[in-house]
Amino acid sequence: MENQIEKDMISIFTQSVSSNFEDVKYSEEKINNLYNDSNKEEYIRILLKLIMYPYNENNENKNVYDSTLNRNVKVSMLISIKNFIKKSIHSNLENMELSTDMCIFIKHICLHVLLDINNEDIKSLQKYFFEILVNLLEFNICDDYDYLLFYIIILYINDYNYIDLVHIFNNEEKKKNQDAFKIIECIMLYIQNKEIFQNINQHNFFMEYNKILQNLETIKNIIINRNNSLNDDIINYINNTKRIYKSGDKYNLFMLNDALLYNISPEGGVPTLNNHNNNHNHNQNNNNNNNNNNNGNYYDNLSGVTTTNFDFRGKGTISKDYNNNIKSIDTNTLFHNNIMNIFSNMDCNHFKKKYIALKIIRKIIKKYKNNDYVSKYDLKIILTHIEYPVTLYFIYLFNKLNEYTNYINLKLNTSTNNFNTSNNNMINDELNICFYNMNSILMNMHVFLKIFYNINMIDLPEYYEDNFDIFFNIFYTLLLYDEDILNNYYNHLHLIKTVLKGSAVAPAGALNNMNRSMSIMSTIHNNNNNNNNNNNNNNNNNNNNNNNNNMKNTFGNSNVTLNDLLKCKEHFNQNLIKCKIMIIDVIKILSENYQDESKIYVIKLICSLIQILYKEKDKILLCHNYNCLSSSIKLIHHMNLEKNDLNPYKDKEFVEKVIERVLNHIRLKNIDIDEIIEADLEYFRHDLNNVNSFSIRSTSIYFLKTLCNNYFHLCFPILECKILTKDALLTLSSDGMDITNKSSGSILNMSNLNNTVSINKNDPCYEACNVEYKVQLIACLNHSNLTQNFYEHMIKDLMNQFLVTIKMKYNNMDVLCYNMENYNFESPQMNTSNNNNMINMNNNMNNNMNNNKCVWLRDDDMFNTPNCIYLLSILKYLLNNRNICTTNNALDIFLFLHFLLYNEKIMIHNYACLCINRIFNQILNENIYKILLESNMVQRILNRLLFLLKYNVHNKILNEYILITILRIFLIFTYKISDFYVMVLLMIDNIIKLIINDSHNPLFNHYLFELLTIIISLIYKSQVQQHIQQIEDVIITTFSQILQIYIHDFIPYVFQILSIIVDNTYTIQKIHIKILNHLYEMDLWKSTIGNVNGIICVLKSYFKKYNIFNDIIKNNMQQLFNIYHYCLSNKKLYTDSFQIILSIFTYLPLDSYESFLKPLFVLLFTFLQHYKNDIIKIKVVHSLSVFILKTNVAVFITTLDTIQDGKK
């Protein structure tokens, strides 16, 4: 039967990749039926079996597998499995849920494919297996329960071979503990499967795959039994886990062994200690045979240089836990002892596989984002696995990075440039291998830093805190790691490239030696270079073609080109920057969340962080660095460490030099001006939100503000001088500084990179940029007198100059520009014959104005580039100094801001919006409100903002800043602008319909529905029945559409607003009954992920109106308890389900649900016994407490007695 099913499935998926459209359409229907079938999990098992078959187009066609299971068919199968799993994860439907058995099975298969499989056909599918695994890790409970962490730590990051593991497991302490014994049994079964996967082929597949299934079945039973027996006993669980990794009180299961890395054994030759890469190493055996005699003596030679005392930089408990668990061979010591060719048999995939294993650990941890009970519970178990071995591995990687860096320089400094000598051939091999592995080491370190960051985001493990000294010593060294130290090697690579390019005149021996130097890299990549190899076989006498082939074709027996190695150089730079960024982010999170624990360490790192400002050029790195420095300043302040000897900011000269460097990033340059003029909404967001942006200028401004807030007495005289200087922009900064320590005496000698100011005095934008620069400095200082003086002597005059022009030329904007009444939003091309939808106000300004309206004003004189910078400077000043608005200047300021709403530049009209919002967001003199209302200024601004909102939405721009300003106006002038209520209500309804399928801006959605909530509340308060009817006729109809097509981003707001509508209902209408009946439909609860609280919120409003809706509520009480039972049994909804009974107990009379009390209590107590964690206990006790409080304790006791009598 199964054979026939397999044939049918192969046929379906073969059709799915057909070029015939009808076949594809037919197969889609069949595939959907597979996953809707009750036997879908069996079908998934069969699909995985088909995928795991080692297909090769050259295979002898022994069965249907060999003729049909090509890569395209397998990809189609994998995508179908992945899509189903994603649906299962995000669905509450019971028929979509994956069983625990199935999750365990798929995870194990994925792990083997990612880490063990050698078959090229299956390896090419690893991307899809990784996606499936990641989805399952996100969905499933603590992944330790599936034993993945046992496998990853013990079998992939650990260097012990299987014989060593058996010897360690053969321990009486472990054997006596039943749980530990079962864990060991699982690990050994996994090892069996591991070896089967490594050696599976066409000939042994069916027999071997059945063994895999048998082993997986045993593993699954052990895992499930353990979960059931230890679910509530975390202490026992953790102790049993530690018992695996420890014997007595010592870690002895984890070993990092350089003998495995270099393929060295006591017996001589090059056998590996653990068969990680048999196939790849086999390809190298022919090349290495000549060296076997020498290698045979390595073990004896190395015995004197093997490191027994591992290098721990700093103090920490890990150095006490360490029990010679690293067998390190120091290559630099080998060099000095004239022991050569250590890299000849090195496994270049060694760090690659560990990198994949670390990535899986990272995905396991990544799903924990909140500091809740479940996260802490799971992380305690996960940390039991990883805290010691993964930390030790990170320290080992760091030492290897330093070791290989030093080794490369030692080799280059002592070797000649003669490429024809056999000794230098070996040197080339070693240098290339060294550098390649340094890149892999950085990749591993980057993943560890991500793991470290994720864990510390939730909680600070005691083990990490105990080893802070070691961690921060490593962080300090890595932050100051200068890639220039490898310049000699990069020059060496360039020389190789030059020799190959000029190979037409190079000696043949030199080219052959170069080829051989690359052959050792054969295990680095799996590039398919068949086309290039074919080119090598063609005879071509053209020298240029020969040169290109030398660069592009493979070297010797290798499948790696020189270009691949040159790309490795780029990757090394990128990975080094990634590591530095992650270290900076780690320091930032520690300084923000764990100040007391990290204060001294973070302060010590400040100088290295400052030094990055001088040494590094990467934009993202500098942005992260500035944000971290800001956090470190706050840490010093919050911990009262300003006077601490370690605090470098105490030093006036230090602060001065830091400010000079920061100012260099704040000064506008030509590129900044271009970006401002052409800015889009995203650029504006970054410019506004300095701390969260990825703009060096924005983050440097935020840092300077933080510095000024905390060290005002040092910053003020420095910045005041620059503000009062006429040509502040031309102030020369120092040549730079060296800040390797906090002493100001040694900070004057570092060269300052890229310190030239692009804007010079001859630039037409110079004066405007000078003003903008001073505005930024004033904002950073936030000094009231200086701010007021600057307004009186600079900003006020500038604004008045613009106001004169505005009042003369643009007194009535409604005549010049479109508004809500006269613009055709549906067909904008009908609005004007002007193709650009603009009007130039310099020409024919008074001719046919009514016939030539525009959306945006364009005045080439008034809105030229320098003036745009001036306008932006004024706006930023107003934004930061809203109290400058008084009864004397309020009308002028708002006239100015209203006019700028007609400027097409994103930066200008959005900053104008925010200025209006910011000024209104304070307590103003009532006369200001009166002035603005009587002059119709508020109404004119609101009209323009509403027009811009609708205009932008029709152009698919969702601008939250316009929305929040409209919202602010309605909050301030609530009843004074009642004429706008219905217009805004209908406009919001129209906007919701326009964006219903493209709501890509969550912040916009939030403010849109918040505005709608306010408008609806105001309409209800106005008691104008005609307006209230608009809500029920228009809004509820739109909401029904949202609920019907299920717009996930809108649903929470819909329920909230429906709740308001019901709260304001005093008579029963058909629409209310329709909504209430809809809430009782089970399908709504099953499809509503994450919005159950929204439904409950609406139900609460109905329950509050029980006197009106009592008949419907009573009649549906059984259905409501059915819904509660469903939610309680759903693992995604059970915590939210308690809100249902809390609402019943709180708002409904006892007689409406009294008949359901007994089954409800039985259900609660049964659930409590099944799930014994603290969250459930708290929920149940809370619910019963509310019931007793709202009714009577006698009812509770009577119900319990009834339950007890029933049991008897």
Coordinates of N, CA and C in Angstrom, one line a residue, residues 626-627 629-630 689-691 696-708 780:
Y626 N 28.0 55.0 18.7 CA 27.5 56.2 19.4 C 26.4 55.9 20.4
N627 N 25.5 55.1 20.0 CA 24.4 54.7 20.9 C 24.9 54.0 22.1
L629 N 27.9 54.5 23.5 CA 28.5 55.5 24.3 C 27.5 56.3 25.1
S630 N 26.4 56.6 24.4 CA 25.3 57.3 25.1 C 24.8 56.6 26.3
N689 N 14.5 60.5 14.8 CA 14.7 59.6 15.9 C 16.2 59.3 16.0
N690 N 17.0 60.2 16.5 CA 18.4 60.1 16.5 C 18.9 58.8 17.1
V691 N 18.4 58.4 18.2 CA 18.9 57.3 19.0 C 18.7 56.0 18.2
I696 N 25.0 58.4 10.9 CA 26.1 58.8 11.8 C 25.8 60.2 12.4
R697 N 25.3 61.1 11.6 CA 25.0 62.4 12.1 C 24.0 62.4 13.2
S698 N 22.9 61.7 13.0 CA 21.8 61.6 14.0 C 22.3 61.0 15.3
T699 N 23.0 59.9 15.2 CA 23.4 59.3 16.4 C 24.5 60.1 17.2
S700 N 25.3 60.8 16.4 CA 26.4 61.6 17.0 C 25.7 62.8 17.7
I701 N 24.6 63.3 17.2 CA 23.9 64.4 17.8 C 23.3 63.9 19.1
Y702 N 22.7 62.7 19.1 CA 22.1 62.2 20.3 C 23.2 62.0 21.4
F703 N 24.4 61.5 21.0 CA 25.5 61.3 21.9 C 25.9 62.6 22.5
L704 N 26.0 63.7 21.7 CA 26.4 65.0 22.2 C 25.4 65.5 23.2
K705 N 24.1 65.3 22.9 CA 23.1 65.7 23.8 C 23.3 65.1 25.2
T706 N 23.5 63.7 25.1 CA 23.7 63.0 26.4 C 24.9 63.5 27.1
L707 N 26.0 63.7 26.4 CA 27.2 64.2 27.0 C 27.0 65.6 27.7
C708 N 26.3 66.4 27.0 CA 26.0 67.8 27.6 C 25.1 67.7 28.8
C780 N 21.6 70.6 21.8 CA 22.4 69.7 22.6 C 22.6 70.3 24.0

